Amino acid sequence: REAFDQYSQELRLSSAADARVTWTGGLYWQQADLDAIFDTNVNPAGAGFPFPSGNRANDFVQSATTYAAFAQAGIPLAETWTLTAGVRWTREEKDVTKRQVIALPFERTPTTNPGVLGFFRAVLGSTPHVLDAERSESNWSPSVQLQWTPNDSLMSYASVTRGFKGGGFDALLPNGDPRFFEYKPEEATAYELGIKSTMQDGRLRTNVAVFRSEFDDLQVSTFDGALSFVVGNAAAAVSQGVELDAAWQATPALRFDLVAAYLDSTYDDYRNASCWFGQTAAQGCVGGVQDLSGEPTQFAPEWSGSVGASYEVPLGALRLRAAVDVNATSRYFIPSDND
């Protein structure tokens, strides 16, 4: 059960849209409060195993405050060239309390039953604990884009952007070890080159983009082999590829659409990934972890795309539209352990 409240406010000032130098700037504030209860009732006896039943009752209360200031300006360098630069400063503050007890099934009062406590500790890696922690961090996220617009039908650009996702606390950490309760922020540097164009008096639109994103301390959630998904940081990952989308209005009624993408997304350095169930030392599981460096990241198909066609005509006061779409992806890993 969860109760979540969030309030935010933004103040923004911008130049006129037709100004020679366009700019925008502002301030942002957000307050978010989370109160969550996660009960995990385990009944091995009901499944025929000789272990006692019990409940891992976990309470997680977090208060998070975010402050930010941002500014961006677009400066014409020549008749067809524009430089856009911006920066965002963000500060996040989090305060959290996590309390976990081991109880009898469907109860939340701590039990003293040694069999239940021993089973949850030895087999499921779960222990009673109380953790109080707080963290604060600041980040500067700059961005720069150079844009070339020789005419109304063609635009090309190059951009570099730095971004981050704040760190936090693992709400379901099973063993109460404070060394693993907190995870670090994730940072990414993104590079992109692209062209956007229209042809045939606007009836044909094509966009192509080449991109590369470099992640440091990528935040990942991995199954611990018992009851929990543990949040931590992979060392590094790179996601790069090419995207194409096109739309052609062949006739006033008939339209074709195409989207295609090639993706190469791998862990650069991820030597402490969780092993998959039953993985042996010969298969790479050593000391309870495996090395996924050089392996694909989660949910990252090498090829993906879609094609579609639609036909739309007036039908009295209404419009009749028929469409067909086909979507496809190559295979990809769903579990975070690449099983």
Short mmCIF file of C-alpha atoms in Angstrom, two decimals:
data_model
loop_
_atom_site.label_atom_id
_atom_site.label_comp_id
_atom_site.label_asym_id
_atom_site.label_seq_id
_atom_site.Cartn_x
_atom_site.Cartn_y
_atom_site.Cartn_z
CA ARG A 1 0.00 0.00 0.00
CA GLU A 2 1.33 3.40 -0.92
CA ALA A 3 0.44 7.00 -0.17
CA PHE A 4 2.23 9.53 -2.37
CA ASP A 5 1.86 13.31 -2.44
CA GLN A 6 3.72 15.66 -4.73
CA TYR A 7 3.61 19.44 -5.10
CA SER A 8 5.56 21.51 -7.57
CA GLN A 9 5.80 25.09 -8.71
CA GLU A 10 7.67 26.67 -11.60
CA LEU A 11 8.29 30.33 -12.40
CA ARG A 12 9.41 30.93 -15.98
CA LEU A 13 10.34 34.07 -17.93
CA SER A 14 10.83 34.02 -21.69
CA SER A 15 11.63 36.41 -24.48
CA ALA A 16 9.24 37.12 -27.31
CA ALA A 17 9.13 34.24 -29.77
CA ASP A 18 10.22 36.47 -32.68
CA ALA A 19 13.12 38.13 -30.83
CA ARG A 20 16.51 38.00 -32.52
CA VAL A 21 18.03 36.41 -29.41
CA THR A 22 15.53 34.10 -27.76
CA TRP A 23 15.92 33.16 -24.12
CA THR A 24 14.12 31.54 -21.24
CA GLY A 25 14.93 31.11 -17.57
CA GLY A 26 13.26 30.12 -14.39
CA LEU A 27 13.07 28.50 -10.97
CA TYR A 28 11.54 25.17 -9.95
CA TRP A 29 10.55 23.59 -6.64
CA GLN A 30 9.09 20.19 -5.83
CA GLN A 31 8.13 18.43 -2.61
CA ALA A 32 7.36 14.69 -2.71
CA ASP A 33 6.36 12.47 0.23
CA LEU A 34 6.09 8.70 0.03
CA ASP A 35 4.70 6.37 2.70
CA ALA A 36 4.79 2.75 1.53
CA ILE A 37 4.05 -0.62 3.11
CA PHE A 38 5.40 -3.76 1.44
CA ASP A 39 4.31 -7.05 3.02
CA THR A 40 5.76 -10.28 1.62
CA ASN A 41 3.98 -13.33 2.99
CA VAL A 42 5.79 -16.60 2.36
CA ASN A 43 4.14 -20.01 2.78
CA PRO A 44 6.67 -22.71 1.82
CA ALA A 45 4.74 -25.36 3.74
CA GLY A 46 1.78 -24.79 1.45
CA ALA A 47 4.07 -25.60 -1.47
CA GLY A 48 5.35 -28.78 0.15
CA PHE A 49 8.65 -27.47 1.54
CA PRO A 50 9.69 -28.14 5.17
CA PHE A 51 10.07 -24.49 6.20
CA PRO A 52 7.97 -22.27 8.47
CA SER A 53 5.70 -19.59 7.06
CA GLY A 54 6.00 -15.90 7.85
CA ASN A 55 5.65 -12.30 6.72
CA ARG A 56 8.38 -9.79 5.92
CA ALA A 57 6.71 -6.50 6.85
CA ASN A 58 8.51 -3.49 5.44
CA ASP A 59 7.69 0.20 6.02
CA PHE A 60 9.37 2.91 3.94
CA VAL A 61 8.82 6.64 4.53
CA GLN A 62 10.64 9.20 2.40
CA SER A 63 10.52 12.97 2.04
CA ALA A 64 12.23 14.48 -1.01
CA THR A 65 12.71 18.15 -1.90
CA THR A 66 14.04 19.40 -5.22
CA TYR A 67 15.19 22.92 -6.11
CA ALA A 68 16.31 23.95 -9.59
CA ALA A 69 17.28 27.00 -11.61
CA PHE A 70 17.62 26.97 -15.38
CA ALA A 71 18.44 29.27 -18.29
CA GLN A 72 18.75 28.88 -22.04
CA ALA A 73 19.45 31.24 -24.95
CA GLY A 74 19.36 30.91 -28.73
CA ILE A 75 21.86 33.15 -30.49
CA PRO A 76 21.92 33.59 -34.29
CA LEU A 77 25.52 33.29 -35.54
CA ALA A 78 24.69 33.96 -39.19
CA GLU A 79 21.65 34.02 -41.42
CA THR A 80 21.34 30.20 -41.38
CA TRP A 81 23.18 29.23 -38.18
CA THR A 82 21.90 29.30 -34.57
CA LEU A 83 23.69 28.39 -31.37
CA THR A 84 21.54 27.34 -28.42
CA ALA A 85 23.11 26.90 -25.00
CA GLY A 86 21.58 26.22 -21.63
CA VAL A 87 22.27 24.98 -18.14
CA ARG A 88 20.20 23.63 -15.26
CA TRP A 89 21.30 23.53 -11.63
CA THR A 90 19.47 21.00 -9.47
CA ARG A 91 19.65 20.20 -5.79
CA GLU A 92 17.89 17.21 -4.25
CA GLU A 93 17.46 16.46 -0.56
CA LYS A 94 16.02 13.16 0.70
CA ASP A 95 15.21 11.97 4.22
CA VAL A 96 14.12 8.38 4.76
CA THR A 97 13.20 5.85 7.43
CA LYS A 98 12.97 2.14 6.67
CA ARG A 99 11.68 -0.38 9.20
CA GLN A 100 11.42 -4.10 8.59
CA VAL A 101 10.13 -6.82 10.92
CA ILE A 102 9.68 -10.56 10.53
CA ALA A 103 6.24 -11.65 11.68
CA LEU A 104 3.85 -14.57 11.48
CA PRO A 105 1.82 -14.86 8.25
CA PHE A 106 -0.38 -11.82 7.57
CA GLU A 107 0.69 -10.17 10.83
CA ARG A 108 2.93 -7.12 11.38
CA THR A 109 3.91 -7.65 15.02
CA PRO A 110 7.53 -8.84 15.30
CA THR A 111 7.81 -12.53 16.05
CA THR A 112 10.31 -14.21 18.37
CA ASN A 113 9.83 -17.60 16.74
CA PRO A 114 13.41 -18.79 16.09
CA GLY A 115 12.35 -21.04 13.23
CA VAL A 116 10.66 -18.21 11.30
CA LEU A 117 13.50 -15.78 12.00
CA GLY A 118 16.11 -18.35 11.03
CA PHE A 119 14.33 -19.29 7.81
CA PHE A 120 13.97 -15.68 6.67
CA ARG A 121 17.59 -14.92 7.56
CA ALA A 122 19.30 -18.02 6.19
CA VAL A 123 17.15 -18.85 3.16
CA LEU A 124 15.63 -15.50 2.15
CA GLY A 125 18.40 -13.16 3.34
CA SER A 126 15.91 -11.02 5.28
CA THR A 127 16.47 -9.66 8.80
CA PRO A 128 14.66 -7.23 11.11
CA HIS A 129 16.17 -3.73 11.02
CA VAL A 130 15.58 0.01 11.25
CA LEU A 131 17.48 2.39 8.97
CA ASP A 132 17.43 6.19 9.15
CA ALA A 133 19.32 8.07 6.46
CA GLU A 134 19.46 11.29 4.50
CA ARG A 135 21.28 12.44 1.40
CA SER A 136 21.70 15.65 -0.55
CA GLU A 137 23.30 16.30 -3.92
CA SER A 138 23.70 19.07 -6.46
CA ASN A 139 24.19 18.80 -10.19
CA TRP A 140 24.96 21.07 -13.14
CA SER A 141 23.43 19.88 -16.44
CA PRO A 142 24.59 21.89 -19.49
CA SER A 143 23.48 21.55 -23.10
CA VAL A 144 24.73 23.00 -26.39
CA GLN A 145 23.15 22.72 -29.83
CA LEU A 146 24.29 24.09 -33.19
CA GLN A 147 21.56 24.32 -35.82
CA TRP A 148 21.79 24.98 -39.57
CA THR A 149 18.62 25.95 -41.46
CA PRO A 150 19.45 26.80 -45.09
CA ASN A 151 15.76 26.96 -46.09
CA ASP A 152 12.27 26.23 -44.84
CA SER A 153 12.49 22.58 -45.93
CA LEU A 154 15.76 21.51 -44.34
CA MET A 155 17.29 21.69 -40.88
CA SER A 156 20.33 19.89 -39.48
CA TYR A 157 21.74 20.00 -35.97
CA ALA A 158 24.42 18.73 -33.62
CA SER A 159 23.93 18.64 -29.85
CA VAL A 160 25.72 17.67 -26.66
CA THR A 161 23.73 17.34 -23.43
CA ARG A 162 24.58 16.33 -19.90
CA GLY A 163 21.87 14.95 -17.64
CA PHE A 164 21.44 13.08 -14.38
CA LYS A 165 19.00 11.01 -12.34
CA GLY A 166 19.26 11.54 -8.60
CA GLY A 167 20.42 8.88 -6.19
CA GLY A 168 18.24 7.40 -3.51
CA PHE A 169 17.48 4.53 -1.17
CA ASP A 170 16.47 0.92 -1.77
CA ALA A 171 12.97 0.56 -0.32
CA LEU A 172 13.14 -3.25 -0.29
CA LEU A 173 16.70 -3.88 0.89
CA PRO A 174 16.18 -7.26 2.62
CA ASN A 175 19.16 -7.61 4.98
CA GLY A 176 19.38 -4.09 6.45
CA ASP A 177 23.05 -3.68 5.52
CA PRO A 178 23.54 0.13 5.44
CA ARG A 179 26.35 -0.26 2.89
CA PHE A 180 23.79 -1.26 0.27
CA PHE A 181 20.87 0.92 1.37
CA GLU A 182 21.92 3.98 -0.64
CA TYR A 183 22.61 4.12 -4.38
CA LYS A 184 24.42 6.86 -6.26
CA PRO A 185 23.10 9.27 -8.93
CA GLU A 186 23.20 8.23 -12.56
CA GLU A 187 24.78 10.62 -15.07
CA ALA A 188 24.67 10.59 -18.85
CA THR A 189 26.30 12.52 -21.66
CA ALA A 190 24.33 12.45 -24.90
CA TYR A 191 25.58 13.31 -28.39
CA GLU A 192 23.28 13.63 -31.40
CA LEU A 193 23.51 14.55 -35.08
CA GLY A 194 20.36 14.88 -37.09
CA ILE A 195 18.63 16.10 -40.24
CA LYS A 196 14.96 17.01 -40.59
CA SER A 197 13.52 17.67 -44.04
CA THR A 198 10.30 18.05 -45.99
CA MET A 199 9.85 17.52 -49.75
CA GLN A 200 7.14 17.37 -52.38
CA ASP A 201 5.51 20.56 -51.10
CA GLY A 202 5.40 19.18 -47.59
CA ARG A 203 3.88 15.81 -48.49
CA LEU A 204 7.08 13.87 -47.65
CA ARG A 205 8.81 14.24 -44.31
CA THR A 206 12.03 12.46 -43.36
CA ASN A 207 14.06 12.66 -40.15
CA VAL A 208 17.36 10.92 -39.45
CA ALA A 209 19.32 10.99 -36.18
CA VAL A 210 22.60 9.43 -35.08
CA PHE A 211 23.05 9.29 -31.31
CA ARG A 212 25.36 8.13 -28.55
CA SER A 213 24.66 8.22 -24.81
CA GLU A 214 27.35 7.43 -22.25
CA PHE A 215 26.08 6.45 -18.79
CA ASP A 216 28.07 6.55 -15.56
CA ASP A 217 26.76 4.70 -12.49
CA LEU A 218 23.72 3.44 -14.41
CA GLN A 219 20.95 2.62 -11.93
CA VAL A 220 19.78 -0.98 -12.27
CA SER A 221 17.35 -3.22 -10.42
CA THR A 222 18.40 -6.86 -10.08
CA PHE A 223 16.66 -9.86 -8.52
CA ASP A 224 18.46 -11.17 -5.43
CA GLY A 225 17.39 -14.77 -6.01
CA ALA A 226 14.96 -14.79 -3.09
CA LEU A 227 12.24 -12.16 -2.65
CA SER A 228 13.58 -8.78 -3.71
CA PHE A 229 14.78 -6.64 -6.55
CA VAL A 230 17.82 -4.75 -5.28
CA VAL A 231 18.65 -1.31 -6.67
CA GLY A 232 22.29 -0.49 -7.34
CA ASN A 233 24.68 1.10 -9.81
CA ALA A 234 26.29 -0.55 -12.80
CA ALA A 235 29.63 1.05 -13.49
CA ALA A 236 29.08 2.26 -17.06
CA ALA A 237 27.03 1.70 -20.21
CA VAL A 238 26.91 3.06 -23.77
CA SER A 239 23.80 3.30 -25.94
CA GLN A 240 24.29 4.35 -29.56
CA GLY A 241 22.54 3.96 -32.87
CA VAL A 242 20.60 5.45 -35.76
CA GLU A 243 16.92 6.35 -36.02
CA LEU A 244 14.87 7.06 -39.14
CA ASP A 245 11.25 8.11 -39.46
CA ALA A 246 9.39 9.12 -42.58
CA ALA A 247 5.82 9.98 -43.55
CA TRP A 248 4.50 10.27 -47.10
CA GLN A 249 1.09 11.70 -47.97
CA ALA A 250 0.82 9.90 -51.29
CA THR A 251 -2.65 11.26 -52.06
CA PRO A 252 -5.05 13.46 -50.08
CA ALA A 253 -6.52 10.25 -48.66
CA LEU A 254 -3.57 7.80 -48.53
CA ARG A 255 -0.64 8.09 -46.12
CA PHE A 256 2.38 5.82 -45.46
CA ASP A 257 4.58 5.86 -42.34
CA LEU A 258 7.94 4.25 -41.63
CA VAL A 259 10.04 4.13 -38.45
CA ALA A 260 13.30 2.17 -38.13
CA ALA A 261 16.06 2.06 -35.53
CA TYR A 262 19.38 0.32 -35.04
CA LEU A 263 20.62 0.19 -31.44
CA ASP A 264 23.90 -0.91 -29.94
CA SER A 265 23.47 -0.71 -26.15
CA THR A 266 25.96 -2.51 -23.91
CA TYR A 267 27.43 -2.39 -20.43
CA ASP A 268 30.94 -0.97 -20.62
CA ASP A 269 31.75 -2.11 -17.11
CA TYR A 270 29.38 -4.19 -14.96
CA ARG A 271 31.37 -6.72 -12.98
CA ASN A 272 28.98 -7.15 -10.03
CA ALA A 273 25.77 -8.15 -11.81
CA SER A 274 23.51 -10.71 -10.13
CA CYS A 275 23.76 -14.28 -11.34
CA TRP A 276 20.71 -15.89 -12.90
CA PHE A 277 19.00 -18.78 -11.15
CA GLY A 278 21.06 -21.95 -11.45
CA GLN A 279 24.03 -20.25 -13.11
CA THR A 280 27.26 -22.15 -12.47
CA ALA A 281 30.86 -21.02 -12.16
CA ALA A 282 31.52 -22.46 -15.60
CA GLN A 283 28.74 -20.19 -16.90
CA GLY A 284 30.28 -17.12 -15.25
CA CYS A 285 28.80 -16.98 -11.74
CA VAL A 286 31.67 -16.49 -9.29
CA GLY A 287 31.09 -15.45 -5.70
CA GLY A 288 27.40 -14.81 -6.34
CA VAL A 289 28.00 -12.28 -9.13
CA GLN A 290 28.70 -12.33 -12.86
CA ASP A 291 30.54 -9.97 -15.21
CA LEU A 292 28.20 -8.46 -17.82
CA SER A 293 30.80 -6.04 -19.22
CA GLY A 294 30.38 -5.94 -22.98
CA GLU A 295 26.94 -7.58 -22.82
CA PRO A 296 23.65 -5.98 -23.97
CA THR A 297 21.64 -3.85 -21.56
CA GLN A 298 18.09 -4.66 -20.56
CA PHE A 299 15.20 -4.02 -23.01
CA ALA A 300 17.55 -3.05 -25.86
CA PRO A 301 16.71 -4.75 -29.19
CA GLU A 302 19.32 -4.31 -31.90
CA TRP A 303 16.66 -3.66 -34.55
CA SER A 304 13.17 -2.22 -34.18
CA GLY A 305 10.68 -0.45 -36.39
CA SER A 306 7.20 -0.15 -37.78
CA VAL A 307 5.46 0.40 -41.09
CA GLY A 308 1.93 1.60 -41.56
CA ALA A 309 -0.61 2.85 -44.04
CA SER A 310 -3.84 4.77 -43.52
CA TYR A 311 -6.69 5.82 -45.76
CA GLU A 312 -9.05 8.61 -44.73
CA VAL A 313 -12.00 10.05 -46.67
CA PRO A 314 -15.04 12.20 -45.81
CA LEU A 315 -18.27 10.32 -45.19
CA GLY A 316 -21.01 12.90 -45.04
CA ALA A 317 -20.54 14.88 -41.84
CA LEU A 318 -18.08 12.25 -40.57
CA ARG A 319 -14.72 10.89 -41.70
CA LEU A 320 -13.92 7.27 -42.44
CA ARG A 321 -10.41 6.10 -41.56
CA ALA A 322 -8.86 2.68 -42.10
CA ALA A 323 -5.31 1.89 -41.03
CA VAL A 324 -2.88 -1.01 -40.72
CA ASP A 325 0.38 -1.05 -38.76
CA VAL A 326 3.08 -3.67 -38.31
CA ASN A 327 5.60 -3.37 -35.47
CA ALA A 328 8.67 -5.55 -35.01
CA THR A 329 11.76 -5.84 -32.83
CA SER A 330 14.66 -8.22 -32.78
CA ARG A 331 15.21 -10.22 -29.61
CA TYR A 332 16.29 -8.56 -26.35
CA PHE A 333 16.86 -9.43 -22.70
CA ILE A 334 13.92 -8.89 -20.35
CA PRO A 335 15.53 -9.89 -17.02
CA SER A 336 18.28 -7.70 -15.65
CA ASP A 337 20.63 -10.68 -15.19
CA ASN A 338 20.58 -11.44 -18.96
CA ASP A 339 19.21 -14.94 -18.44
#
